[in-house]
Tab-separated table of C-alpha atoms in Angstrom:
chain	number	residue	atom	x	y	z
R	18	UNK	CA	-24.840	9.428	-15.561
R	19	UNK	CA	-28.278	9.291	-17.127
R	20	UNK	CA	-28.549	10.875	-20.648
R	21	UNK	CA	-28.678	14.612	-20.663
R	22	UNK	CA	-28.022	16.979	-23.537
R	23	UNK	CA	-26.634	20.491	-23.260
R	24	UNK	CA	-30.021	21.896	-24.210
R	25	UNK	CA	-31.832	19.690	-21.657
R	26	UNK	CA	-29.383	20.925	-18.992
R	27	UNK	CA	-30.019	24.521	-19.918
R	28	UNK	CA	-33.745	24.120	-19.807
R	29	UNK	CA	-33.721	22.132	-16.491
R	30	UNK	CA	-31.668	24.833	-14.831
R	31	UNK	CA	-33.522	27.694	-16.485
R	32	UNK	CA	-30.151	28.935	-17.626
R	33	UNK	CA	-29.013	31.126	-20.513
R	34	UNK	CA	-26.778	29.636	-23.214
R	35	UNK	CA	-23.966	31.867	-24.422
R	36	UNK	CA	-21.740	31.260	-27.374
R	37	UNK	CA	-18.052	30.783	-26.544
R	38	UNK	CA	-16.495	34.188	-25.981
R	39	UNK	CA	-19.818	36.035	-26.233
R	40	UNK	CA	-21.356	38.224	-23.512
R	41	UNK	CA	-24.821	37.849	-25.134
R	42	UNK	CA	-27.063	34.782	-24.812
R	43	UNK	CA	-28.508	32.912	-27.759
R	44	UNK	CA	-31.786	34.354	-28.983
R	45	UNK	CA	-35.055	32.471	-28.390
R	46	UNK	CA	-35.537	29.869	-31.124
R	47	UNK	CA	-31.869	29.095	-31.499
R	48	UNK	CA	-31.144	25.532	-32.600
R	49	UNK	CA	-30.914	23.110	-29.613
R	50	UNK	CA	-27.548	21.726	-28.639
R	51	UNK	CA	-28.016	17.956	-28.710
R	52	UNK	CA	-24.514	17.010	-27.537
R	53	UNK	CA	-24.594	14.527	-24.667
R	54	UNK	CA	-23.095	15.253	-21.295
R	55	UNK	CA	-21.206	12.152	-20.283
R	56	UNK	CA	-19.753	13.262	-16.920
R	57	UNK	CA	-19.690	16.271	-14.651
R	58	UNK	CA	-16.482	17.716	-13.029
R	59	UNK	CA	-15.594	20.760	-11.021
R	60	UNK	CA	-11.844	20.688	-11.681
R	61	UNK	CA	-10.621	21.700	-15.096
R	62	UNK	CA	-7.773	19.222	-14.926
R	63	UNK	CA	-10.258	16.322	-14.711
R	64	UNK	CA	-12.092	17.294	-17.897
R	65	UNK	CA	-12.184	14.703	-20.682
R	66	UNK	CA	-14.121	14.879	-23.974
R	67	UNK	CA	-17.857	14.927	-23.179
R	68	UNK	CA	-17.539	16.574	-19.762
R	69	UNK	CA	-19.591	19.354	-18.318
R	70	UNK	CA	-17.254	21.658	-16.417
R	71	UNK	CA	-18.979	23.370	-13.468
R	72	UNK	CA	-17.106	26.609	-12.732
R	73	UNK	CA	-17.510	27.166	-9.018
R	74	UNK	CA	-16.556	30.198	-7.030
R	75	UNK	CA	-13.518	29.404	-4.886
R	76	UNK	CA	-12.004	31.206	-1.904
R	77	UNK	CA	-9.565	33.170	-4.025
R	78	UNK	CA	-10.480	32.559	-7.656
R	79	UNK	CA	-13.535	31.691	-9.762
R	80	UNK	CA	-13.604	28.509	-11.745
R	81	UNK	CA	-14.547	30.339	-14.901
R	82	UNK	CA	-10.920	31.488	-15.102
R	83	UNK	CA	-10.129	27.869	-15.988
R	84	UNK	CA	-12.741	27.612	-18.737
R	85	UNK	CA	-10.047	27.825	-21.397
R	86	UNK	CA	-8.323	24.774	-20.036
R	87	UNK	CA	-11.652	22.935	-19.785
R	88	UNK	CA	-12.427	23.816	-23.445
R	89	UNK	CA	-9.035	22.682	-24.611
R	90	UNK	CA	-9.574	19.309	-22.869
R	91	UNK	CA	-12.848	18.694	-24.617
R	92	UNK	CA	-15.665	20.068	-22.382
R	93	UNK	CA	-19.036	20.084	-24.138
R	94	UNK	CA	-20.323	22.957	-22.007
R	95	UNK	CA	-19.367	25.133	-19.027
R	96	UNK	CA	-21.858	25.830	-16.230
R	97	UNK	CA	-21.114	29.085	-14.496
R	98	UNK	CA	-22.618	32.001	-12.584
R	99	UNK	CA	-20.134	34.465	-13.988
R	100	UNK	CA	-19.066	35.165	-17.522
R	101	UNK	CA	-15.398	35.800	-18.099
R	102	UNK	CA	-14.486	39.519	-18.200
R	103	UNK	CA	-12.617	38.749	-21.388
R	104	UNK	CA	-12.535	35.864	-23.818
R	105	UNK	CA	-10.873	32.920	-22.165
R	106	UNK	CA	-9.644	31.734	-25.596
R	107	UNK	CA	-9.840	34.606	-28.051
R	108	UNK	CA	-8.091	32.553	-30.725
R	109	UNK	CA	-10.788	29.915	-30.930
R	110	UNK	CA	-14.107	31.522	-29.958
R	111	UNK	CA	-15.962	29.819	-32.797
R	112	UNK	CA	-14.873	26.326	-31.716
R	113	UNK	CA	-15.343	26.587	-27.929
R	114	UNK	CA	-18.157	25.052	-25.915
R	115	UNK	CA	-21.162	27.160	-24.871
R	116	UNK	CA	-21.311	28.750	-21.415
R	117	UNK	CA	-24.512	28.081	-19.473
R	118	UNK	CA	-25.173	31.015	-17.222
R	119	UNK	CA	-27.195	30.393	-14.007
R	120	UNK	CA	-27.703	32.477	-10.880
R	121	UNK	CA	-25.562	30.142	-8.733
R	122	UNK	CA	-23.309	27.420	-10.161
R	123	UNK	CA	-23.284	25.287	-6.987
R	124	UNK	CA	-27.077	25.275	-6.845
R	125	UNK	CA	-27.074	24.296	-10.532
R	126	UNK	CA	-24.777	21.410	-9.785
R	127	UNK	CA	-27.037	20.228	-6.972
R	128	UNK	CA	-30.156	20.522	-9.112
R	129	UNK	CA	-28.514	18.446	-11.831
R	130	UNK	CA	-27.592	15.808	-9.218
R	131	UNK	CA	-31.225	15.652	-8.022
R	132	UNK	CA	-32.341	15.168	-11.631
R	133	UNK	CA	-29.969	12.229	-12.004
R	134	UNK	CA	-31.049	10.773	-8.649
R	135	UNK	CA	-34.688	10.966	-9.694
R	136	UNK	CA	-33.943	8.884	-12.800
R	137	UNK	CA	-32.355	6.099	-10.715
R	138	UNK	CA	-34.089	3.114	-9.150
R	139	UNK	CA	-30.993	2.304	-7.068
R	140	UNK	CA	-31.267	1.860	-3.338
R	141	UNK	CA	-29.300	4.698	-1.759
R	142	UNK	CA	-27.500	3.907	1.498
R	143	UNK	CA	-26.421	6.995	3.432
R	144	UNK	CA	-23.590	6.672	5.974
R	145	UNK	CA	-22.694	9.157	8.644
R	146	UNK	CA	-20.931	9.285	11.994
R	147	UNK	CA	-18.027	11.040	13.642
R	148	UNK	CA	-15.576	8.228	12.924
R	149	UNK	CA	-15.491	5.301	10.568
R	150	UNK	CA	-17.622	6.653	7.700
R	151	UNK	CA	-15.167	5.999	4.883
R	152	UNK	CA	-14.101	2.505	5.987
R	153	UNK	CA	-17.746	1.503	6.637
R	154	UNK	CA	-18.726	2.852	3.217
R	155	UNK	CA	-15.870	0.906	1.519
R	156	UNK	CA	-16.723	-2.341	3.315
R	157	UNK	CA	-20.430	-2.100	2.538
R	158	UNK	CA	-19.600	-1.353	-1.108
R	159	UNK	CA	-17.316	-4.413	-1.338
R	160	UNK	CA	-20.054	-6.606	0.163
R	161	UNK	CA	-22.976	-5.346	-1.899
R	162	UNK	CA	-20.892	-5.516	-5.126
R	163	UNK	CA	-20.869	-9.318	-4.742
R	164	UNK	CA	-24.532	-9.347	-5.589
R	165	UNK	CA	-25.457	-6.375	-7.744
R	166	UNK	CA	-23.674	-3.537	-9.502
R	167	UNK	CA	-23.036	-0.832	-6.925
R	168	UNK	CA	-21.657	2.708	-6.703
R	169	UNK	CA	-19.794	4.300	-3.843
R	170	UNK	CA	-18.730	7.857	-3.081
R	171	UNK	CA	-15.468	8.651	-4.818
R	172	UNK	CA	-12.848	9.319	-2.173
R	173	UNK	CA	-14.638	11.195	0.640
R	174	UNK	CA	-17.095	13.124	-1.537
R	175	UNK	CA	-19.471	13.808	1.342
R	176	UNK	CA	-20.322	17.495	1.348
R	177	UNK	CA	-22.464	19.953	-0.682
R	178	UNK	CA	-20.088	19.651	-3.663
R	179	UNK	CA	-18.866	16.112	-3.346
R	180	UNK	CA	-22.210	14.386	-2.780
R	181	UNK	CA	-23.811	15.853	-5.966
R	182	UNK	CA	-20.803	14.716	-7.945
R	183	UNK	CA	-21.239	11.197	-6.494
R	184	UNK	CA	-24.944	11.237	-7.379
R	185	UNK	CA	-24.095	12.251	-10.911
R	186	UNK	CA	-22.190	8.983	-11.374
R	187	UNK	CA	-25.439	7.017	-10.905
R	188	UNK	CA	-26.495	5.208	-14.068
R	189	UNK	CA	-28.979	2.534	-15.097
R	190	UNK	CA	-26.566	-0.312	-14.204
R	191	UNK	CA	-26.413	0.549	-10.489
R	192	UNK	CA	-28.702	-1.161	-7.956
R	193	UNK	CA	-27.040	0.251	-4.852
R	194	UNK	CA	-25.338	3.563	-4.125
R	195	UNK	CA	-23.283	3.715	-0.924
R	196	UNK	CA	-22.781	7.361	-0.058
R	197	UNK	CA	-21.058	9.269	2.784
R	198	UNK	CA	-22.761	12.226	4.360
R	199	UNK	CA	-20.544	14.568	6.270
R	200	UNK	CA	-21.315	17.688	8.307
R	201	UNK	CA	-19.529	20.761	9.547
R	202	UNK	CA	-22.579	22.350	11.260
R	203	UNK	CA	-26.192	21.492	12.225
R	204	UNK	CA	-28.470	21.072	9.200
R	205	UNK	CA	-25.762	19.928	6.806
R	206	UNK	CA	-26.906	16.291	6.749
R	207	UNK	CA	-30.557	17.155	6.371
R	208	UNK	CA	-29.682	19.254	3.339
R	209	UNK	CA	-27.661	16.433	1.812
R	210	UNK	CA	-30.493	13.994	2.440
R	211	UNK	CA	-32.792	16.236	0.388
R	212	UNK	CA	-30.401	15.768	-2.506
R	213	UNK	CA	-29.721	12.042	-2.173
R	214	UNK	CA	-33.028	10.749	-0.696
R	215	UNK	CA	-31.457	7.758	1.034
R	216	UNK	CA	-33.457	4.606	1.513
R	217	UNK	CA	-31.187	3.134	4.229
R	218	UNK	CA	-29.072	4.870	6.873
R	219	UNK	CA	-26.021	3.670	8.741
R	220	UNK	CA	-24.775	5.609	11.803
R	221	UNK	CA	-21.342	4.608	13.113
R	222	UNK	CA	-20.370	6.575	16.208
R	223	UNK	CA	-20.829	10.005	17.800
R	224	UNK	CA	-17.610	11.524	19.018
R	225	UNK	CA	-16.166	14.994	19.858
R	226	UNK	CA	-15.057	15.974	16.339
R	227	UNK	CA	-15.312	19.466	14.888
R	228	UNK	CA	-16.333	20.849	18.268
R	229	UNK	CA	-15.209	24.253	17.176
R	230	UNK	CA	-18.103	24.476	14.721
R	231	UNK	CA	-20.698	22.330	16.577
R	232	UNK	CA	-20.113	23.599	20.064
R	233	UNK	CA	-21.194	20.446	21.939
R	234	UNK	CA	-21.427	16.681	21.631
R	235	UNK	CA	-25.176	16.944	21.782
R	236	UNK	CA	-25.248	19.186	18.715
R	237	UNK	CA	-23.084	16.582	16.894
R	238	UNK	CA	-25.494	13.828	17.907
R	239	UNK	CA	-28.571	15.733	16.705
R	240	UNK	CA	-26.848	16.505	13.424
R	241	UNK	CA	-25.994	12.842	12.748
R	242	UNK	CA	-29.548	11.965	13.674
R	243	UNK	CA	-30.799	14.115	10.785
R	244	UNK	CA	-29.987	11.197	8.499
R	245	UNK	CA	-32.137	8.816	10.570
R	246	UNK	CA	-35.024	11.300	10.558
R	247	UNK	CA	-34.955	11.500	6.775
R	248	UNK	CA	-35.351	7.742	6.096
R	249	UNK	CA	-38.842	6.849	4.900
R	250	UNK	CA	-41.011	4.363	6.782
R	251	UNK	CA	-40.330	1.818	4.033
R	252	UNK	CA	-36.592	2.058	4.586
R	253	UNK	CA	-34.169	0.686	7.182
R	254	UNK	CA	-31.793	2.267	9.711
R	255	UNK	CA	-28.652	0.498	10.962
R	256	UNK	CA	-27.348	1.776	14.318
R	257	UNK	CA	-24.309	0.925	16.429
R	258	UNK	CA	-25.588	-0.761	19.557
R	259	UNK	CA	-22.471	-0.064	21.543
R	260	UNK	CA	-23.120	3.656	22.019
R	261	UNK	CA	-26.377	4.791	23.652
R	262	UNK	CA	-26.162	8.114	21.812
R	263	UNK	CA	-26.433	6.236	18.569
R	264	UNK	CA	-28.717	3.363	19.581
R	265	UNK	CA	-31.183	5.909	20.993
R	266	UNK	CA	-31.722	7.386	17.493
R	267	UNK	CA	-34.173	4.576	16.925
R	268	UNK	CA	-36.760	6.798	18.550
R	269	UNK	CA	-36.370	9.328	15.726
R	270	UNK	CA	-37.597	7.080	12.883
R	271	UNK	CA	-40.584	5.042	11.798
R	272	UNK	CA	-38.373	2.890	9.574
R	273	UNK	CA	-37.270	-0.582	10.581
R	274	UNK	CA	-34.192	-0.501	12.822
R	275	UNK	CA	-31.346	-3.028	12.965
R	276	UNK	CA	-28.378	-2.924	15.303
R	277	UNK	CA	-24.739	-3.949	14.901
R	278	UNK	CA	-21.848	-4.123	17.357
R	279	UNK	CA	-20.485	-5.966	20.364
R	280	UNK	CA	-23.699	-5.318	22.302
R	281	UNK	CA	-26.156	-5.997	19.516
R	282	UNK	CA	-28.554	-8.934	19.646
R	283	UNK	CA	-28.994	-11.535	16.931
R	284	UNK	CA	-27.210	-11.420	13.555
R	285	UNK	CA	-25.762	-7.974	14.191
R	286	UNK	CA	-23.807	-9.075	17.276
R	287	UNK	CA	-20.095	-9.322	16.533
R	288	UNK	CA	-16.982	-10.280	18.462
R	289	UNK	CA	-13.291	-10.543	17.775
R	290	UNK	CA	-12.040	-14.098	17.261
R	291	UNK	CA	-8.357	-13.616	16.316
R	292	UNK	CA	-5.841	-11.291	14.761
R	293	UNK	CA	-2.843	-12.410	12.720
R	294	UNK	CA	-0.461	-10.679	10.338
R	295	UNK	CA	-2.673	-7.654	9.884
R	296	UNK	CA	-5.933	-9.523	9.343
R	297	UNK	CA	-8.852	-9.786	11.755
R	298	UNK	CA	-11.252	-12.727	12.093
R	299	UNK	CA	-14.610	-11.823	13.657
R	300	UNK	CA	-17.805	-13.698	14.390
R	301	UNK	CA	-21.175	-12.161	13.564
R	302	UNK	CA	-24.069	-14.265	14.629
R	303	UNK	CA	-22.944	-17.816	13.810
R	304	UNK	CA	-20.718	-16.912	10.854
R	305	UNK	CA	-17.074	-15.896	10.775
R	306	UNK	CA	-15.497	-13.323	8.499
R	307	UNK	CA	-11.974	-12.048	7.807
R	308	UNK	CA	-10.893	-8.563	6.797
R	309	UNK	CA	-7.626	-6.641	6.465
R	310	UNK	CA	-7.038	-4.357	9.457
R	311	UNK	CA	-7.145	-4.331	13.215
R	312	UNK	CA	-9.689	-4.323	16.000
R	313	UNK	CA	-10.441	-0.592	15.437
R	314	UNK	CA	-12.243	-1.600	12.161
R	315	UNK	CA	-14.457	-4.251	13.798
R	316	UNK	CA	-17.565	-2.085	13.985
R	317	UNK	CA	-17.169	-1.078	10.364
R	318	UNK	CA	-17.081	-4.730	9.375
R	319	UNK	CA	-20.043	-5.509	11.613
R	320	UNK	CA	-22.069	-2.771	9.860
R	321	UNK	CA	-21.127	-4.233	6.448
R	322	UNK	CA	-22.162	-7.713	7.509
R	323	UNK	CA	-25.521	-6.467	8.881
R	324	UNK	CA	-26.313	-4.427	5.718
R	325	UNK	CA	-25.303	-7.357	3.546
R	326	UNK	CA	-27.646	-9.708	5.293
R	327	UNK	CA	-30.487	-7.166	5.024
R	328	UNK	CA	-29.803	-7.023	1.278
R	329	UNK	CA	-30.206	-10.818	1.044
R	330	UNK	CA	-26.555	-11.822	0.573
R	331	UNK	CA	-25.297	-15.196	1.785
R	332	UNK	CA	-22.551	-15.535	4.352
R	333	UNK	CA	-20.239	-16.693	1.537
R	334	UNK	CA	-20.940	-13.555	-0.527
R	335	UNK	CA	-20.368	-11.291	2.478
R	336	UNK	CA	-17.108	-13.037	3.277
R	337	UNK	CA	-15.988	-12.685	-0.314
R	338	UNK	CA	-16.744	-8.976	-0.213
R	339	UNK	CA	-14.876	-8.350	3.051
R	340	UNK	CA	-11.885	-10.247	1.618
R	341	UNK	CA	-11.659	-7.736	-1.191
R	342	UNK	CA	-11.540	-4.748	1.187
R	343	UNK	CA	-8.176	-3.065	1.672
R	344	UNK	CA	-7.736	0.037	3.894
R	345	UNK	CA	-6.799	3.244	2.137
R	346	UNK	CA	-3.451	4.869	2.831
R	347	UNK	CA	-3.904	6.946	5.962
R	348	UNK	CA	-6.884	4.885	7.165
R	349	UNK	CA	-5.265	1.861	8.795
R	350	UNK	CA	-3.213	0.355	5.956
R	351	UNK	CA	-0.209	-1.760	6.973
R	352	UNK	CA	2.893	-0.949	4.991
R	353	UNK	CA	6.056	-3.019	4.915
R	354	UNK	CA	9.269	-1.093	4.827
R	355	UNK	CA	12.303	-3.315	5.116
R	356	UNK	CA	12.297	-4.800	8.621
R	357	UNK	CA	9.809	-2.187	9.845
R	358	UNK	CA	6.033	-2.311	9.818
R	359	UNK	CA	4.211	0.979	9.396
R	360	UNK	CA	0.576	1.346	10.407
R	361	UNK	CA	-0.609	4.371	8.469
R	362	UNK	CA	-3.450	6.108	10.329
R	363	UNK	CA	-2.473	9.608	9.240
R	364	UNK	CA	-5.690	10.733	7.467
R	365	UNK	CA	-7.450	11.966	10.569
R	366	UNK	CA	-7.670	11.632	14.304
R	367	UNK	CA	-10.261	12.157	17.077
R	368	UNK	CA	-10.043	11.284	20.757
R	369	UNK	CA	-12.184	8.213	20.304
R	370	UNK	CA	-10.325	6.911	17.246
R	371	UNK	CA	-6.972	7.563	19.001
R	372	UNK	CA	-7.960	5.446	22.014
R	373	UNK	CA	-9.280	2.701	19.731
R	374	UNK	CA	-5.965	2.683	17.864
R	375	UNK	CA	-4.042	2.497	21.128
R	376	UNK	CA	-6.026	-0.532	22.258
R	377	UNK	CA	-5.566	-2.339	18.943
R	378	UNK	CA	-1.765	-2.091	19.067
R	379	UNK	CA	-1.556	-4.795	21.683
R	380	UNK	CA	-2.550	-7.352	19.083
R	381	UNK	CA	0.312	-6.534	16.661
R	382	UNK	CA	3.343	-8.763	16.714
R	383	UNK	CA	6.470	-6.582	16.812
R	384	UNK	CA	9.731	-6.175	18.688
R	385	UNK	CA	8.607	-2.713	19.773
R	386	UNK	CA	5.369	-0.873	19.239
R	387	UNK	CA	6.020	2.802	18.663
R	388	UNK	CA	3.101	5.253	18.612
R	389	UNK	CA	3.379	8.644	16.925
R	390	UNK	CA	0.304	10.662	17.915
R	391	UNK	CA	-0.234	14.066	16.329
R	392	UNK	CA	-2.395	16.855	17.600
R	393	UNK	CA	-6.171	16.390	17.235
R	394	UNK	CA	-7.563	19.526	15.678
R	395	UNK	CA	-10.871	21.391	15.800
R	396	UNK	CA	-11.681	20.398	19.421
R	397	UNK	CA	-12.340	23.927	20.566
R	398	UNK	CA	-12.057	24.872	24.222
R	399	UNK	CA	-11.859	21.190	25.210
R	400	UNK	CA	-8.666	20.432	23.234
R	401	UNK	CA	-6.308	20.372	26.227
R	402	UNK	CA	-8.560	18.216	28.400
R	403	UNK	CA	-9.236	15.750	25.515
R	404	UNK	CA	-5.567	15.477	24.606
R	405	UNK	CA	-4.657	14.788	28.243
R	406	UNK	CA	-7.396	12.169	28.501
R	407	UNK	CA	-5.927	10.317	25.493
R	408	UNK	CA	-2.351	10.579	26.778
R	409	UNK	CA	-3.423	9.114	30.158
R	410	UNK	CA	-4.580	5.932	28.499
R	411	UNK	CA	-1.000	5.043	27.475
R	412	UNK	CA	-0.302	3.542	30.879
R	413	UNK	CA	-2.713	0.691	30.183
R	414	UNK	CA	-1.589	0.075	26.597
R	415	UNK	CA	1.013	-2.056	24.949
R	416	UNK	CA	2.877	0.877	23.486
R	417	UNK	CA	6.653	0.684	24.104
R	418	UNK	CA	7.536	4.220	22.996
R	419	UNK	CA	5.210	7.203	22.496
R	420	UNK	CA	6.040	10.305	20.457
R	421	UNK	CA	3.651	13.240	20.571
R	422	UNK	CA	3.864	15.626	17.680
R	423	UNK	CA	2.538	19.163	17.430
R	424	UNK	CA	1.627	22.248	19.437
R	425	UNK	CA	0.167	20.230	22.333
R	426	UNK	CA	2.865	17.575	22.510
R	427	UNK	CA	4.404	18.801	25.762
R	428	UNK	CA	1.170	18.747	27.737
R	429	UNK	CA	0.496	15.245	26.424
R	430	UNK	CA	3.875	14.080	27.789
R	431	UNK	CA	3.045	15.657	31.133
R	432	UNK	CA	-0.345	13.942	31.228
R	433	UNK	CA	1.100	10.553	30.311
R	434	UNK	CA	3.791	10.833	32.950
R	435	UNK	CA	1.251	11.895	35.583
R	436	UNK	CA	-0.771	8.742	34.805
R	437	UNK	CA	2.185	6.483	35.478
R	438	UNK	CA	3.705	5.969	31.971
R	439	UNK	CA	7.480	5.910	32.207
R	440	UNK	CA	8.945	9.269	31.170
R	441	UNK	CA	11.982	7.659	29.485
R	442	UNK	CA	9.532	6.154	26.951
R	443	UNK	CA	8.011	9.507	26.062
R	444	UNK	CA	9.071	12.140	23.508
R	445	UNK	CA	7.634	15.488	22.285
R	446	UNK	CA	8.405	17.026	18.853
R	447	UNK	CA	7.019	20.068	17.146
R	448	UNK	CA	6.738	18.935	13.500
R	449	UNK	CA	7.582	16.350	10.866
R	450	UNK	CA	11.205	17.481	10.567
R	451	UNK	CA	11.882	16.967	14.250
R	452	UNK	CA	9.936	13.703	14.212
R	453	UNK	CA	12.081	12.328	11.404
R	454	UNK	CA	15.309	13.301	13.185
R	455	UNK	CA	14.125	11.512	16.312
R	456	UNK	CA	12.982	8.393	14.478
R	457	UNK	CA	16.308	8.176	12.651
R	458	UNK	CA	17.956	7.758	16.130
R	459	UNK	CA	15.308	5.554	17.748
R	460	UNK	CA	14.247	2.966	15.181
R	461	UNK	CA	15.447	-0.630	15.376
R	462	UNK	CA	14.793	-3.715	13.192
R	463	UNK	CA	11.466	-5.310	13.962
R	464	UNK	CA	9.735	-2.110	15.086
R	465	UNK	CA	6.110	-1.344	14.372
R	466	UNK	CA	5.511	2.362	13.912
R	467	UNK	CA	1.879	3.553	14.108
R	468	UNK	CA	1.314	7.118	12.999
R	469	UNK	CA	-1.945	8.852	13.780
R	470	UNK	CA	-2.968	12.518	13.681
R	471	UNK	CA	-5.240	15.130	12.176
R	472	UNK	CA	-4.800	16.044	8.533
R	473	UNK	CA	-3.321	19.426	9.411
R	474	UNK	CA	-0.189	17.807	10.753
R	475	UNK	CA	0.544	16.048	7.447
R	476	UNK	CA	2.079	13.019	9.120
R	477	UNK	CA	1.933	11.202	5.770
R	478	UNK	CA	5.161	13.096	5.042
R	479	UNK	CA	6.893	11.022	7.701
R	480	UNK	CA	5.272	7.798	6.412
R	481	UNK	CA	6.768	8.561	2.976
R	482	UNK	CA	10.096	9.395	4.586
R	483	UNK	CA	10.111	6.017	6.373
R	484	UNK	CA	9.433	4.230	3.088
R	485	UNK	CA	12.331	6.131	1.412
R	486	UNK	CA	14.654	5.286	4.320
R	487	UNK	CA	13.882	1.648	4.011
R	488	UNK	CA	14.344	1.660	0.286
R	489	UNK	CA	17.661	3.423	0.511
R	490	UNK	CA	18.871	0.720	2.906
R	491	UNK	CA	17.999	-1.947	0.373
R	492	UNK	CA	14.859	-3.134	2.197
R	493	UNK	CA	11.749	-4.387	0.392
R	494	UNK	CA	8.986	-1.792	0.399
R	495	UNK	CA	5.299	-2.929	0.118
R	496	UNK	CA	3.095	0.194	0.096
């Protein structure tokens, strides 16, 4: 974060500084508070000495209720749009940090993020898409970090709260900032662009995710295109060539456009070369690269290679960056649990990512390939049709056993059977408890178990159960 004192913060936000425990602001002419703000947090438990605690209004409680904890942990100030109804720490009112009162704490957080962004000369790379945002962001970060100091979004900080927090981590040392931009409704990405002012844009794929809030695939496409439209003419846009809905976004920008993917031309063209022991070898242009993960991550790697080349990195630097990448838990990481392999894809699931996962399983070496597919949520009125479409692809896959988990599991079994997949290789369970009971009966040495589903199903509980089962049996566990 660039230097900012408590008084500078108050002036920038046109706020009113209150003494700890006081309902009355300091009078005009009061001595300025020159203490430096070293970081900004919105969770009191993450406060360390020098932090600004932003007390946001939550669904059930207001963050100002946790001001006492923030003060005890060393906050230098508390930004809030509501003063506590009583002293949050009546025993130590003289020693507590000031409260900066503003009309809307979230707006204040965003304004502070814009201030920090305006101080930075870093090139900001915005990444959006229905699938693959986080993995693409991580791969690009690993690549660019080989050349210059870079920043990436912490976790998946990609909304109106998370993106400002990411921008507030920018400092003078950074030359690149690789940031995710998510959306739950039209206009979200354009708003985030006004905060981050990205120089480059990367669009992965457009897929039927969050249909309940968007209403149609076209609305999703137009929302993702908002990022492309916000890139200045001096910038660059990177588009997936394999999907016309994404490639066609080139018409929405005056910036330079580069393509990546299986159908791209030139240096952005990529293809699978081989897969062995959880690692993929791909060819982009005339160079080959290796990354941890399966075929479903190929386009993410292709985007990272194309961005790296645009940034002037050598093939050796790009290769070294991709070698450092490791998938997060829940996003394609391979776990070893005794004589089982566990492919952890539990963080999220959409129809497109589910089919990609199915196709990639054929390349894994295992005695049996077992797929656990949880419900895909937020698909609106199309949920049954989309679930059936995914289930019908099983017949052309290398999956030996398929277990559907959730409210729609029975209709998935019916659809898979109707497509020609053997019914004695299909199972339907309602939840994690039933799933674990079934797996305890089915699993054999040498099995690969791939678990994929929407976050609401919490299939990571079963991943953790599998790891415990292996450990209890004396097997080596490599998480």
